[in-house]
Coordinates of C-alpha atoms in Angstrom, one line a residue:
Chain W
R7 CA 85.3 -46.0 -39.6
K8 CA 88.7 -47.7 -39.4
E9 CA 89.7 -48.2 -35.8
V10 CA 92.8 -48.7 -33.8
E11 CA 92.1 -49.7 -30.3
Q12 CA 94.3 -49.4 -27.3
D13 CA 93.9 -49.8 -23.6
P14 CA 94.0 -46.2 -22.3
G15 CA 95.7 -47.1 -19.0
P16 CA 97.2 -45.6 -17.0
F17 CA 99.8 -48.2 -16.5
N18 CA 101.7 -47.4 -13.2
V19 CA 104.9 -49.5 -12.9
P20 CA 108.0 -49.3 -10.8
E21 CA 111.4 -48.5 -12.2
G22 CA 113.0 -51.6 -13.7
A23 CA 109.7 -53.3 -14.5
T24 CA 108.8 -54.8 -17.8
V25 CA 105.5 -53.5 -19.3
A26 CA 103.6 -54.5 -22.5
F27 CA 101.1 -52.5 -24.5
N28 CA 98.7 -54.0 -26.9
C29 CA 96.9 -52.6 -29.9
T30 CA 94.3 -54.1 -32.3
Y31 CA 93.4 -52.7 -35.7
S32 CA 90.2 -53.4 -37.7
N33 CA 91.4 -53.0 -41.3
S34 CA 93.1 -56.2 -42.5
A35 CA 94.5 -54.2 -45.5
S36 CA 96.8 -52.2 -43.2
Q37 CA 100.3 -52.3 -44.4
S38 CA 102.5 -50.1 -42.1
F39 CA 102.6 -50.0 -38.4
F40 CA 104.3 -47.6 -35.9
W41 CA 104.5 -46.8 -32.3
Y42 CA 104.7 -43.1 -31.4
R43 CA 105.5 -41.6 -28.1
Q44 CA 103.9 -38.4 -26.8
D45 CA 105.1 -36.6 -23.7
C46 CA 102.7 -34.4 -21.7
R47 CA 101.9 -31.2 -23.7
K48 CA 104.3 -32.1 -26.4
E49 CA 104.0 -33.4 -30.0
P50 CA 104.0 -37.1 -30.9
K51 CA 107.3 -38.5 -31.9
L52 CA 108.1 -41.6 -33.8
L53 CA 109.4 -44.3 -31.4
M54 CA 109.7 -47.2 -33.9
S55 CA 108.3 -48.8 -36.9
V56 CA 106.9 -52.3 -36.6
Y57 CA 108.0 -54.9 -39.0
S58 CA 106.4 -58.3 -39.8
S59 CA 109.3 -60.1 -38.3
G60 CA 109.3 -58.1 -35.2
N61 CA 112.0 -55.6 -34.3
E62 CA 114.0 -54.4 -31.3
D63 CA 115.5 -51.1 -30.4
G64 CA 117.4 -51.2 -27.1
R65 CA 114.9 -51.8 -24.4
F66 CA 111.9 -51.6 -26.8
T67 CA 110.5 -54.6 -28.7
A68 CA 107.6 -54.4 -31.2
Q69 CA 105.7 -57.3 -32.5
L70 CA 103.1 -57.6 -35.3
N71 CA 100.6 -60.4 -35.7
R72 CA 98.8 -59.9 -39.0
A73 CA 96.5 -62.9 -38.5
S74 CA 95.1 -61.5 -35.3
Q75 CA 95.5 -57.9 -36.4
Y76 CA 97.4 -57.2 -33.2
I77 CA 100.5 -55.1 -32.5
S78 CA 102.4 -55.0 -29.2
L79 CA 105.2 -52.9 -27.6
L80 CA 107.3 -54.3 -24.8
I81 CA 109.5 -52.0 -22.7
R82 CA 112.1 -53.7 -20.5
D83 CA 113.9 -52.2 -17.5
S84 CA 111.5 -49.2 -17.4
K85 CA 113.0 -45.8 -16.7
L86 CA 111.4 -42.7 -15.2
S87 CA 111.9 -41.1 -18.6
D88 CA 109.7 -43.7 -20.2
S89 CA 106.7 -42.0 -18.7
A90 CA 104.5 -40.8 -21.6
T91 CA 101.6 -41.8 -23.7
Y92 CA 102.3 -44.4 -26.4
L93 CA 100.3 -44.2 -29.6
C94 CA 99.7 -47.2 -31.9
V95 CA 99.5 -46.1 -35.5
V96 CA 98.4 -48.0 -38.5
K97 CA 98.4 -47.3 -42.2
E98 CA 96.5 -48.9 -45.1
G99 CA 98.1 -49.3 -48.4
G100 CA 98.1 -46.7 -51.1
N101 CA 97.8 -42.9 -50.7
T102 CA 96.0 -42.9 -47.4
P103 CA 96.7 -41.1 -44.1
L104 CA 97.8 -42.7 -40.9
V105 CA 95.2 -43.9 -38.3
F106 CA 96.1 -43.1 -34.7
G107 CA 94.9 -45.0 -31.6
K108 CA 94.0 -42.8 -28.6
G109 CA 97.1 -43.9 -26.8
T110 CA 98.1 -45.8 -23.6
R111 CA 99.5 -43.7 -20.7
L112 CA 102.5 -45.1 -18.8
S113 CA 103.8 -43.7 -15.5
V114 CA 107.0 -45.2 -14.2
I115 CA 107.4 -44.6 -10.5
A116 CA 110.6 -44.4 -8.5
Chain V
N20 CA 117.1 -28.4 -39.9
A21 CA 114.1 -26.9 -38.0
G22 CA 111.9 -29.8 -39.0
V23 CA 108.2 -28.8 -38.7
T24 CA 107.4 -25.4 -37.1
Q25 CA 104.0 -23.9 -36.2
T26 CA 102.9 -20.4 -35.7
P27 CA 101.5 -19.2 -33.3
K28 CA 102.2 -21.4 -30.2
F29 CA 99.2 -20.0 -28.3
R30 CA 96.1 -18.1 -29.2
V31 CA 92.9 -16.9 -27.6
L32 CA 90.0 -16.0 -29.9
K33 CA 86.5 -14.8 -29.3
T34 CA 83.6 -16.6 -30.9
G35 CA 83.2 -15.5 -34.5
Q36 CA 86.7 -14.3 -35.0
S37 CA 88.9 -15.7 -37.7
M38 CA 92.5 -16.8 -37.7
T39 CA 95.1 -18.7 -39.7
L40 CA 97.6 -21.2 -38.3
L41 CA 100.8 -21.6 -40.3
C42 CA 102.8 -24.8 -40.6
A43 CA 106.2 -24.9 -42.3
Q44 CA 108.6 -27.8 -42.9
D45 CA 112.1 -27.8 -44.3
M46 CA 112.4 -31.5 -45.1
N47 CA 111.1 -31.2 -48.7
H48 CA 108.2 -33.5 -47.7
E49 CA 105.4 -33.9 -50.2
Y50 CA 102.6 -34.7 -47.6
M51 CA 101.4 -32.4 -44.9
Y52 CA 98.6 -32.9 -42.4
W53 CA 96.6 -30.9 -39.8
Y54 CA 95.3 -32.7 -36.7
R55 CA 93.4 -31.6 -33.6
Q56 CA 93.8 -33.3 -30.3
D57 CA 91.2 -33.2 -27.5
P58 CA 91.3 -35.0 -24.2
G59 CA 90.0 -38.5 -24.6
M60 CA 89.6 -38.2 -28.4
G61 CA 93.1 -38.8 -29.6
L62 CA 94.5 -37.2 -32.8
R63 CA 91.8 -36.5 -35.4
L64 CA 92.8 -35.6 -39.0
I65 CA 91.2 -32.3 -40.2
H66 CA 92.7 -31.9 -43.7
Y67 CA 95.7 -33.1 -45.5
S68 CA 97.7 -32.4 -48.7
V69 CA 99.5 -34.8 -51.0
G70 CA 101.5 -32.1 -52.7
E71 CA 101.7 -28.4 -53.5
G72 CA 98.4 -27.0 -54.7
T73 CA 96.4 -30.0 -53.4
T74 CA 94.2 -30.5 -50.3
A75 CA 91.8 -33.2 -49.1
K76 CA 89.3 -33.6 -46.2
G77 CA 90.1 -35.7 -43.3
E78 CA 87.9 -37.0 -40.5
V79 CA 86.7 -33.6 -39.0
P80 CA 87.0 -31.0 -41.8
D81 CA 83.9 -28.9 -40.9
G82 CA 84.7 -25.3 -39.9
Y83 CA 88.2 -25.3 -41.3
N84 CA 89.8 -24.5 -44.6
V85 CA 93.3 -25.1 -45.8
S86 CA 95.7 -24.0 -48.5
R87 CA 99.0 -25.4 -49.8
L88 CA 100.3 -22.7 -52.1
K89 CA 104.0 -23.6 -51.5
K90 CA 105.4 -27.1 -50.9
Q91 CA 106.9 -26.1 -47.5
N92 CA 103.8 -24.4 -46.1
F93 CA 100.4 -25.6 -45.1
L94 CA 97.9 -23.1 -43.7
L95 CA 94.8 -23.9 -41.6
G96 CA 92.1 -21.3 -41.4
L97 CA 89.2 -20.8 -39.1
E98 CA 86.7 -18.4 -40.7
S99 CA 84.3 -18.1 -37.7
A100 CA 85.7 -19.6 -34.6
A101 CA 83.5 -21.6 -32.2
P102 CA 84.1 -22.8 -28.7
S103 CA 84.0 -26.4 -30.0
Q104 CA 87.2 -25.5 -31.9
T105 CA 89.1 -25.1 -28.6
S106 CA 91.9 -27.7 -29.0
V107 CA 95.5 -28.3 -29.6
Y108 CA 96.4 -28.3 -33.3
F109 CA 99.3 -30.3 -34.6
C110 CA 100.8 -30.1 -38.1
A111 CA 102.7 -33.0 -39.5
S112 CA 104.6 -33.9 -42.6
S113 CA 105.8 -37.0 -44.3
Y114 CA 108.0 -37.9 -47.3
S115 CA 105.2 -40.1 -48.8
A116 CA 101.9 -41.6 -47.9
F117 CA 102.9 -45.1 -49.2
P118 CA 104.3 -47.7 -46.8
I119 CA 107.9 -46.6 -47.3
G120 CA 108.5 -43.1 -46.0
S121 CA 105.0 -42.7 -44.5
E122 CA 106.2 -41.9 -40.9
Q123 CA 105.0 -38.5 -39.9
F124 CA 107.0 -35.7 -38.2
F125 CA 105.0 -33.4 -36.0
G126 CA 105.3 -29.7 -35.2
P127 CA 105.2 -28.5 -31.5
G128 CA 101.5 -27.7 -31.6
T129 CA 99.2 -24.6 -31.3
R130 CA 97.0 -24.3 -28.3
L131 CA 93.9 -22.5 -29.3
T132 CA 91.1 -21.3 -26.9
V133 CA 87.9 -19.9 -28.3
L134 CA 85.8 -18.0 -25.7

């Protein structure tokens, strides 16, 4: 079975902290990578796609290392509203569904 | 745009009863998916569809059937519910399943309890 592995956490960090999540994937043929965010008792929502060159969206930075089959998400200046579960998602090439990690839970504390 | 909607939001069934969950999307997406999410298990794909009139099995298809008679709707059926099917069910859709346009948009979920 293709796997996407994440540290389940929880990560408990104070407001303003920088926190990093890591994710590894087993299928070297994977072509697309995403981070989703899921709030408690809500549906997953796309946070950002992850590009080979790395990409940034405000306080969020995603990196991809294809050689090590490793994806990361960095959150700077954490806010209380960042508290959620972050899902690492990988897609192989072709007409195949997404593969979701089990998620890493983040709690930002005042 | 309503995005992806799911009906019902909550349901309690007795063992052996049947029910159908309805998913609808108004984004003209070709691909639709049904997942279940259980504590500690993450999202698991039940069935998916790559277009109107097509369905395919996912990771955990047993005990479920699906139909995609119209492009905008994807139905998930439980013919004889079992307590092991107590879960939160999410529907999702995507424009494509290829690298471009493969990001999925999720419905709000259906919380199903089977007694």
